[in-house]
PDB file of C-alpha atoms in Angstrom:
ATOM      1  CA  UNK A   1     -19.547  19.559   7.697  1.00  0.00           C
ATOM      2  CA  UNK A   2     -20.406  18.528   3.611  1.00  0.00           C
ATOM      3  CA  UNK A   3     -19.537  14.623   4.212  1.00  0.00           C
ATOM      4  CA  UNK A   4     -22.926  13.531   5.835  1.00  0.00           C
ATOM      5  CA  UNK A   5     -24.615  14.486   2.372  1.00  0.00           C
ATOM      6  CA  UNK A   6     -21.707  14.308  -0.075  1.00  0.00           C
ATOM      7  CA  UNK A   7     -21.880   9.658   0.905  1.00  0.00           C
ATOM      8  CA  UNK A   8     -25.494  10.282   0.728  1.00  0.00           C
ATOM      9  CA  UNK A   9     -26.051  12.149  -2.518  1.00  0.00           C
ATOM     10  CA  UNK A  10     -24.760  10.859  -6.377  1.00  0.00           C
ATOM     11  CA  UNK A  11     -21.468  10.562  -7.403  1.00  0.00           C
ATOM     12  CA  UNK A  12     -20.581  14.324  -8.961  1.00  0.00           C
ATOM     13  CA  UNK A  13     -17.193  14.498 -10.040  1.00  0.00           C
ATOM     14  CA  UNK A  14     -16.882  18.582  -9.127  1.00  0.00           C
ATOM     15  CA  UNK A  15     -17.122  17.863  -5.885  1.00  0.00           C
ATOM     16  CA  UNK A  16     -14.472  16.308  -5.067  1.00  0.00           C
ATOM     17  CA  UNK A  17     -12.120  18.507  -6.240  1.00  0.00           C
ATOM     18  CA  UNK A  18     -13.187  20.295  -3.280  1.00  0.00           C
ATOM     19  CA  UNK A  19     -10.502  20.723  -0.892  1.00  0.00           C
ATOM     20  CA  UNK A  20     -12.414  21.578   2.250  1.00  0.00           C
ATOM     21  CA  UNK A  21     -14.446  18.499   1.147  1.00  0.00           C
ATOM     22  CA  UNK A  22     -10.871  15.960   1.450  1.00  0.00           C
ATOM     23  CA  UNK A  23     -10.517  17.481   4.817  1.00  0.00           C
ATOM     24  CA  UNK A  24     -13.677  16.702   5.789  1.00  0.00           C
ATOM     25  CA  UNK A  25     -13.628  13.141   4.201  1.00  0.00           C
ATOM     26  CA  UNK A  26     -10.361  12.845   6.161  1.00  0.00           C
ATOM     27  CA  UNK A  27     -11.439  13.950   9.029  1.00  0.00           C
ATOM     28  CA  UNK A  28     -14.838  11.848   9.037  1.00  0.00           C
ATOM     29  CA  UNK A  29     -12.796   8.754   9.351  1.00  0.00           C
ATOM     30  CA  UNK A  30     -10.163  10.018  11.731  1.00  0.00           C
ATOM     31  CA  UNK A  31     -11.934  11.710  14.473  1.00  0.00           C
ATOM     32  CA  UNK A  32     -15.473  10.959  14.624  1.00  0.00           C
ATOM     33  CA  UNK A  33     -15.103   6.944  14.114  1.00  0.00           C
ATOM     34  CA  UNK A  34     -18.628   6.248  12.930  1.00  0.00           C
ATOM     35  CA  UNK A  35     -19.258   3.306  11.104  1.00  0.00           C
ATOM     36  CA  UNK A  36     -19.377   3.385   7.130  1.00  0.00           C
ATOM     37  CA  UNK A  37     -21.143   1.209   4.583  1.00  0.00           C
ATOM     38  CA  UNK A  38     -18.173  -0.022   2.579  1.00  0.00           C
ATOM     39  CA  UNK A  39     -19.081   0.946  -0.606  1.00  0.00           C
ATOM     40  CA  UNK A  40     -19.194   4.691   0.439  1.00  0.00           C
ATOM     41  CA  UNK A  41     -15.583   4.329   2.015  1.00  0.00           C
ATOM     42  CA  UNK A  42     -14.585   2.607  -1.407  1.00  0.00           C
ATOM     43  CA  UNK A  43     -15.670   6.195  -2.846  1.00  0.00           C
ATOM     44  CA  UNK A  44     -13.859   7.556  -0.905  1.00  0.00           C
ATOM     45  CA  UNK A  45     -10.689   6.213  -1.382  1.00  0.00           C
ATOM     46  CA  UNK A  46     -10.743   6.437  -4.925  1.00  0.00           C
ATOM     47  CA  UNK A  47     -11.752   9.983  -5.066  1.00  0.00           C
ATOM     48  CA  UNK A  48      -8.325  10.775  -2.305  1.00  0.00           C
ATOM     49  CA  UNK A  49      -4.473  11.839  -3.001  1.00  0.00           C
ATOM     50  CA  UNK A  50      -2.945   8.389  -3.058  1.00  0.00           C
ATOM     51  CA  UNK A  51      -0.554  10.115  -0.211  1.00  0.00           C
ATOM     52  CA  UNK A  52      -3.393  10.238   2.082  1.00  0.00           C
ATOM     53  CA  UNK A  53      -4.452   6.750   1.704  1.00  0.00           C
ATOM     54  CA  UNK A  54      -2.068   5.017   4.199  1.00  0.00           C
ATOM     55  CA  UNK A  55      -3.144   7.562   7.074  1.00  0.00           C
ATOM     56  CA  UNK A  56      -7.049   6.980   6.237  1.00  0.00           C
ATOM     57  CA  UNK A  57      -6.607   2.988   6.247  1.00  0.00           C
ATOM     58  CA  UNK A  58      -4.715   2.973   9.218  1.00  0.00           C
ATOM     59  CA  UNK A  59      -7.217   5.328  11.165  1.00  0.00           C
ATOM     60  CA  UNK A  60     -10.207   3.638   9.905  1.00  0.00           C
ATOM     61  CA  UNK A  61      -9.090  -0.097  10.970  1.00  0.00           C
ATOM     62  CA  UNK A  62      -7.992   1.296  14.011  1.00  0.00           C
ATOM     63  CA  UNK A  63     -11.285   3.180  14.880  1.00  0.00           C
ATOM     64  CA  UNK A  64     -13.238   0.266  13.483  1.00  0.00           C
ATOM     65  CA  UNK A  65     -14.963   2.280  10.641  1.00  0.00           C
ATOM     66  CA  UNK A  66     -15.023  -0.197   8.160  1.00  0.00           C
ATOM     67  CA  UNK A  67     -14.381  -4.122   9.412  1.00  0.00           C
ATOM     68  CA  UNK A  68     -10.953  -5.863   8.625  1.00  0.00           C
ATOM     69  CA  UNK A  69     -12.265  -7.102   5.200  1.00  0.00           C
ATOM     70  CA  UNK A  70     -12.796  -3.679   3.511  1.00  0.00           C
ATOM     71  CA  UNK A  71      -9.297  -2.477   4.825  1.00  0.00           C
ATOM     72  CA  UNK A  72      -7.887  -5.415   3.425  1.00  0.00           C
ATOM     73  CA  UNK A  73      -9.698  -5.055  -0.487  1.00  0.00           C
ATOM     74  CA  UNK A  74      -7.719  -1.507  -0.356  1.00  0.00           C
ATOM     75  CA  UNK A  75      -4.363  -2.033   1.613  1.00  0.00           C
ATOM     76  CA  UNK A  76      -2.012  -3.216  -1.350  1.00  0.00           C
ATOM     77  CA  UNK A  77      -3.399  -1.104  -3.991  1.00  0.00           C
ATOM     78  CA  UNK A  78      -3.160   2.486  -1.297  1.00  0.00           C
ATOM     79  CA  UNK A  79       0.648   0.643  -0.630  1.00  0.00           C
ATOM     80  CA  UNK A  80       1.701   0.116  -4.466  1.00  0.00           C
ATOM     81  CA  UNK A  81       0.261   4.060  -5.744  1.00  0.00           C
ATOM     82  CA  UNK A  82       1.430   6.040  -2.756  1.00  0.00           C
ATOM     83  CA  UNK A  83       4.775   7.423  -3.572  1.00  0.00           C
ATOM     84  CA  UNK A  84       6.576   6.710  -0.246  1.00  0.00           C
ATOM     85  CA  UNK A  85       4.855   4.339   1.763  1.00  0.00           C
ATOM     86  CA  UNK A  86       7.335   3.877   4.345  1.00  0.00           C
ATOM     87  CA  UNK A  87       7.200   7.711   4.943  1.00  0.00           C
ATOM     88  CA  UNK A  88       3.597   8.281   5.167  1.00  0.00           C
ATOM     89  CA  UNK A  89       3.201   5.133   7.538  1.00  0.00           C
ATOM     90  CA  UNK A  90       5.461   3.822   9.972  1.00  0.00           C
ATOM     91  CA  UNK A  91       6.750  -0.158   8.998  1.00  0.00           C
ATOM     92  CA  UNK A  92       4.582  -1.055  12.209  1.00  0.00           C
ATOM     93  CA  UNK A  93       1.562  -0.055  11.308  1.00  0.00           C
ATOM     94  CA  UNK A  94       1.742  -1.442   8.033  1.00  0.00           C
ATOM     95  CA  UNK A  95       2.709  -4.598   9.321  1.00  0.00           C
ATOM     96  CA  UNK A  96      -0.155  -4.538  11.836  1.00  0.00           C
ATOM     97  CA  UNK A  97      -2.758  -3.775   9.164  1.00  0.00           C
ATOM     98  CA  UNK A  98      -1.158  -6.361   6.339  1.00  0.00           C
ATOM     99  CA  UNK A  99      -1.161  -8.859   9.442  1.00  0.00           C
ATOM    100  CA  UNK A 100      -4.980  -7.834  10.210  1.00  0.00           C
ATOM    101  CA  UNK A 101      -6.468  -8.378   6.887  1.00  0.00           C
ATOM    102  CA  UNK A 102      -4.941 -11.303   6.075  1.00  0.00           C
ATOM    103  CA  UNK A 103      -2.866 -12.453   2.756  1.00  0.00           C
ATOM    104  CA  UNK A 104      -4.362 -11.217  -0.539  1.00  0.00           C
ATOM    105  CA  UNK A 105      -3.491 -10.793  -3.890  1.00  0.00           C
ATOM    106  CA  UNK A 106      -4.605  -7.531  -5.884  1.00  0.00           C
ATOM    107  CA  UNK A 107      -6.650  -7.429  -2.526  1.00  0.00           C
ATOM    108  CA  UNK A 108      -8.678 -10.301  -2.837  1.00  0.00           C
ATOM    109  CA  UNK A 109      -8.244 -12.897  -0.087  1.00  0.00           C
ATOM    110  CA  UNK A 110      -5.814 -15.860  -1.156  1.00  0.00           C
ATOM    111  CA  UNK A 111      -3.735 -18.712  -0.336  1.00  0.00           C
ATOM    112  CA  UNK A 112      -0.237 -17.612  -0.163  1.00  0.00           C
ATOM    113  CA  UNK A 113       2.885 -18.823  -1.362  1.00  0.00           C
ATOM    114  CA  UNK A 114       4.123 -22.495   0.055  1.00  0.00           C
ATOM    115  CA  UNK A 115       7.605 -22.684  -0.958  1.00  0.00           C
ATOM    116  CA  UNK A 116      10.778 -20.421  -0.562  1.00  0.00           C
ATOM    117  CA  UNK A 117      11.101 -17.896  -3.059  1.00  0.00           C
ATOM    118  CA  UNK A 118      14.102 -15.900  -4.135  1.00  0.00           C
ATOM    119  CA  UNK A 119      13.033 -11.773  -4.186  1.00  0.00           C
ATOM    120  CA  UNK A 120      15.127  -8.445  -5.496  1.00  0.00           C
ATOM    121  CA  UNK A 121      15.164  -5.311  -4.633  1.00  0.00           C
ATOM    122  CA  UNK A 122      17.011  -2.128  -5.832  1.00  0.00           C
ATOM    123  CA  UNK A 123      17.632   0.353  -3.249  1.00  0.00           C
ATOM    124  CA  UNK A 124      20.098   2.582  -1.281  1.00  0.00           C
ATOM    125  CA  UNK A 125      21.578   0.576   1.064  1.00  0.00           C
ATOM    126  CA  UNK A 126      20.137   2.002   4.080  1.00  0.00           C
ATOM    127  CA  UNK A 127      16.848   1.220   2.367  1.00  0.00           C
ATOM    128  CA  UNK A 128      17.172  -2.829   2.015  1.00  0.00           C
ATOM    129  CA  UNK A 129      14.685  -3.253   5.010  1.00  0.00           C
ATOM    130  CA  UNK A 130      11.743  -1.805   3.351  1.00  0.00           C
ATOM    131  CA  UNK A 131       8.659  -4.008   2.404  1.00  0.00           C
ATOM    132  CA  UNK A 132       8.998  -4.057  -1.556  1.00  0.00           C
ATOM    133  CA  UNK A 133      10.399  -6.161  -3.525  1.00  0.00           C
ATOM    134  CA  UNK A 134      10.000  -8.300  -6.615  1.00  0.00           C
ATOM    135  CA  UNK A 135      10.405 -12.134  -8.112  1.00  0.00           C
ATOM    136  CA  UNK A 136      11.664 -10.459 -11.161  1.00  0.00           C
ATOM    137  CA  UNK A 137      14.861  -9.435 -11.574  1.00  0.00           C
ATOM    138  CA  UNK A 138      14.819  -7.729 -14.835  1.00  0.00           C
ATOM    139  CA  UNK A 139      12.037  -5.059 -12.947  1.00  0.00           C
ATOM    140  CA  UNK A 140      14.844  -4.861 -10.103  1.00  0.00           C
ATOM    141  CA  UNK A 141      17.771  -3.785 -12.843  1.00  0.00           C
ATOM    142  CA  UNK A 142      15.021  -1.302 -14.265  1.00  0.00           C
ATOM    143  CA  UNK A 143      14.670   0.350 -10.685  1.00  0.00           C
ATOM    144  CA  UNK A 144      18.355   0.200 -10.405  1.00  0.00           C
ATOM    145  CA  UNK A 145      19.316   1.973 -13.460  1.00  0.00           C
ATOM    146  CA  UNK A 146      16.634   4.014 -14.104  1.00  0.00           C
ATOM    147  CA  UNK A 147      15.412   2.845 -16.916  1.00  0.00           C
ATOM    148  CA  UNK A 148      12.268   4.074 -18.203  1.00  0.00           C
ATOM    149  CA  UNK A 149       9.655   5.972 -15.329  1.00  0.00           C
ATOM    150  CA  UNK A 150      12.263   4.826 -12.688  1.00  0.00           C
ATOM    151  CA  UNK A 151      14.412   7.667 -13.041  1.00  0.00           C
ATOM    152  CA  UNK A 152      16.964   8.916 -11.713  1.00  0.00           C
ATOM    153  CA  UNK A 153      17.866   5.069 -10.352  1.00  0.00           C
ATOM    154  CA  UNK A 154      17.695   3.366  -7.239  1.00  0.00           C
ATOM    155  CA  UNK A 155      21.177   2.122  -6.726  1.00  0.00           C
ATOM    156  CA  UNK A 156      22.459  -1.438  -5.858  1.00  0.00           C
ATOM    157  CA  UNK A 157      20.271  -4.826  -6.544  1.00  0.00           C
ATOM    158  CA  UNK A 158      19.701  -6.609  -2.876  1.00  0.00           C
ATOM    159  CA  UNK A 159      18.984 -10.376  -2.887  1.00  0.00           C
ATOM    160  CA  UNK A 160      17.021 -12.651  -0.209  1.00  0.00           C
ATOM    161  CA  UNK A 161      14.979 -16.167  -0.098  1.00  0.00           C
ATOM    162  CA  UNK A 162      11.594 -15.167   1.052  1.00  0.00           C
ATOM    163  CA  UNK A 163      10.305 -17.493   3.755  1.00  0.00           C
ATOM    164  CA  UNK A 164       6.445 -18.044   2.817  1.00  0.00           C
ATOM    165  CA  UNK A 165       4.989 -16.645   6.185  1.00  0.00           C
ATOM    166  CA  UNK A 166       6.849 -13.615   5.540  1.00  0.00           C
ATOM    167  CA  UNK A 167       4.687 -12.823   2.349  1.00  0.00           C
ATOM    168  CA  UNK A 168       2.258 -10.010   3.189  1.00  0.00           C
ATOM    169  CA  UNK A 169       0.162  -9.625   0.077  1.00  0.00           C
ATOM    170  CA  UNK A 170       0.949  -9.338  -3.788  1.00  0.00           C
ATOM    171  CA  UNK A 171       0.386  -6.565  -6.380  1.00  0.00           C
ATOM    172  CA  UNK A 172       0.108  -7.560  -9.722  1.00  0.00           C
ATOM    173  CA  UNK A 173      -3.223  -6.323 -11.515  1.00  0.00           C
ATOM    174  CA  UNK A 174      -3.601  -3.140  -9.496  1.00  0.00           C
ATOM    175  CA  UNK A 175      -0.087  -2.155 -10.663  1.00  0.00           C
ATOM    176  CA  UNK A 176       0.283   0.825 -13.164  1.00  0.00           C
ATOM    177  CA  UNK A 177       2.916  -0.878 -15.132  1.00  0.00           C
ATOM    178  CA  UNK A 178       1.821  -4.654 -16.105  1.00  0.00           C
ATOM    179  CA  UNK A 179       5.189  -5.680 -16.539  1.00  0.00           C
ATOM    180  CA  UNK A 180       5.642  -5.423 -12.460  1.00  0.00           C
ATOM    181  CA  UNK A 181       4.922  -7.858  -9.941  1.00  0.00           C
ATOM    182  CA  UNK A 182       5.113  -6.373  -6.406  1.00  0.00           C
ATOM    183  CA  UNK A 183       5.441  -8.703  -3.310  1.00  0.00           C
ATOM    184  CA  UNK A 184       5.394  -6.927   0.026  1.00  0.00           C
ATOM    185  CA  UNK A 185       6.781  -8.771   2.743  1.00  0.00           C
ATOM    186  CA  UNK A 186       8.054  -8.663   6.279  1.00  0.00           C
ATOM    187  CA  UNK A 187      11.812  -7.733   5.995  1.00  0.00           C
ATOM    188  CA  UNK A 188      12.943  -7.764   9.710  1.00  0.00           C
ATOM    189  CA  UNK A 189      14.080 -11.085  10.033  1.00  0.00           C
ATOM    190  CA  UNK A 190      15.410 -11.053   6.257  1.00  0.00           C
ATOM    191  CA  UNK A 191      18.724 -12.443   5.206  1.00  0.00           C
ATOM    192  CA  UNK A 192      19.590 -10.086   2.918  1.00  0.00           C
ATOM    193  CA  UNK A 193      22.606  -9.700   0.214  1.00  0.00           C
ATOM    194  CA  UNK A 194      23.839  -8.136  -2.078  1.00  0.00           C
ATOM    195  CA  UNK A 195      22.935  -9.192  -5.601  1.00  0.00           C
ATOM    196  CA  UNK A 196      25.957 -10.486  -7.373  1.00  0.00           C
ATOM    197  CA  UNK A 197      26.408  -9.042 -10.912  1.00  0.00           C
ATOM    198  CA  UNK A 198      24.689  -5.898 -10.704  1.00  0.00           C
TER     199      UNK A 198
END
């Protein structure tokens, strides 16, 4: 196995273009479970296919690799740059690990919203129960129509008032585009509608 001396040894960017080497990082956190400093696991994530992400957080909380805290510095940053994150992780286990690590903001621990607040989202329709969504309409119509890197359009504009224990964390700094503002939330008990005047 390379890990063991790849954590141990300076950063060298070749080497992690290594494929056998991601395996091996991915497996390192999903089947042996040992513990990890958490600036070596913070190499590691940056240095992995955003698409893997979701899978390593989720088997490194659950195998107690890392504590909570680390998870939580990483969650809404792997959530906002992987390009489905309700395919690669089940709804549940995000919730679980949002729920574990606390409210944060660009992954920093914070105090979260106090007061209702109204949130869009452009979607399919069968999609309005998904954990994005935005304070900022004008991003919503963007998603919708596909203006810009949103192409080819995401359909209608869904509506809802965001109870503030419903907030999960918010993306706004670790965002590629710093025009966004990403608010992931719990969306099962949501009162959802469609946007009027899309």
């Amino acid at each position: 196995m390379m890990l063991p001396e790849a954590v141990t040894t300076d950063f060298a960017p070749r080497m992690w273009d290594d494929r056998e080497l991601q395996r091996d990082i991915n497996r390192y956190i999903t089947k042996q479970a040992r513990p990890m400093r958490p600036d070596v696991f913070a190499v590691i994530l940056d240095r992995t296919d955003p698409d893997q992400l979701p899978n390593i957080l989720w088997h490194a909380w659950r195998r107690r690799v890392v504590p909570a805290d680390s998870i939580g510095e990483h969650l809404g940053r792997a959530f906002a740059h992987c390009a489905r994150p309700s395919e690669l992780l089940t709804q549940q286990r995000w919730l679980t690990l949002f729920d574990a690590t606390g409210f944060r903001i660009d992954g920093e621990p914070a105090d979260p919203p106090t007061d209702p607040t109204r949130l869009y989202r452009a979607c399919r329709p069968q999609h309005t129960r998904r954990m994005s969504w935005t304070p900022d309409l004008h991003v919503a119509r963007a998603y919708a129509t596909g203006e810009g890197h949103h192409a080819p359009g995401a359909g209608r504009i869904y509506t809802t008032v965001l109870d503030p224990g419903d907030v999960l964390a918010i993306n706004d700094q670790v965002l590629e585009n710093p025009d966004e503002t990403e608010w992931i939330v719990d969306p099962r008990h949501l009162d959802i509608t469609p946007h009027e005047g899309n």
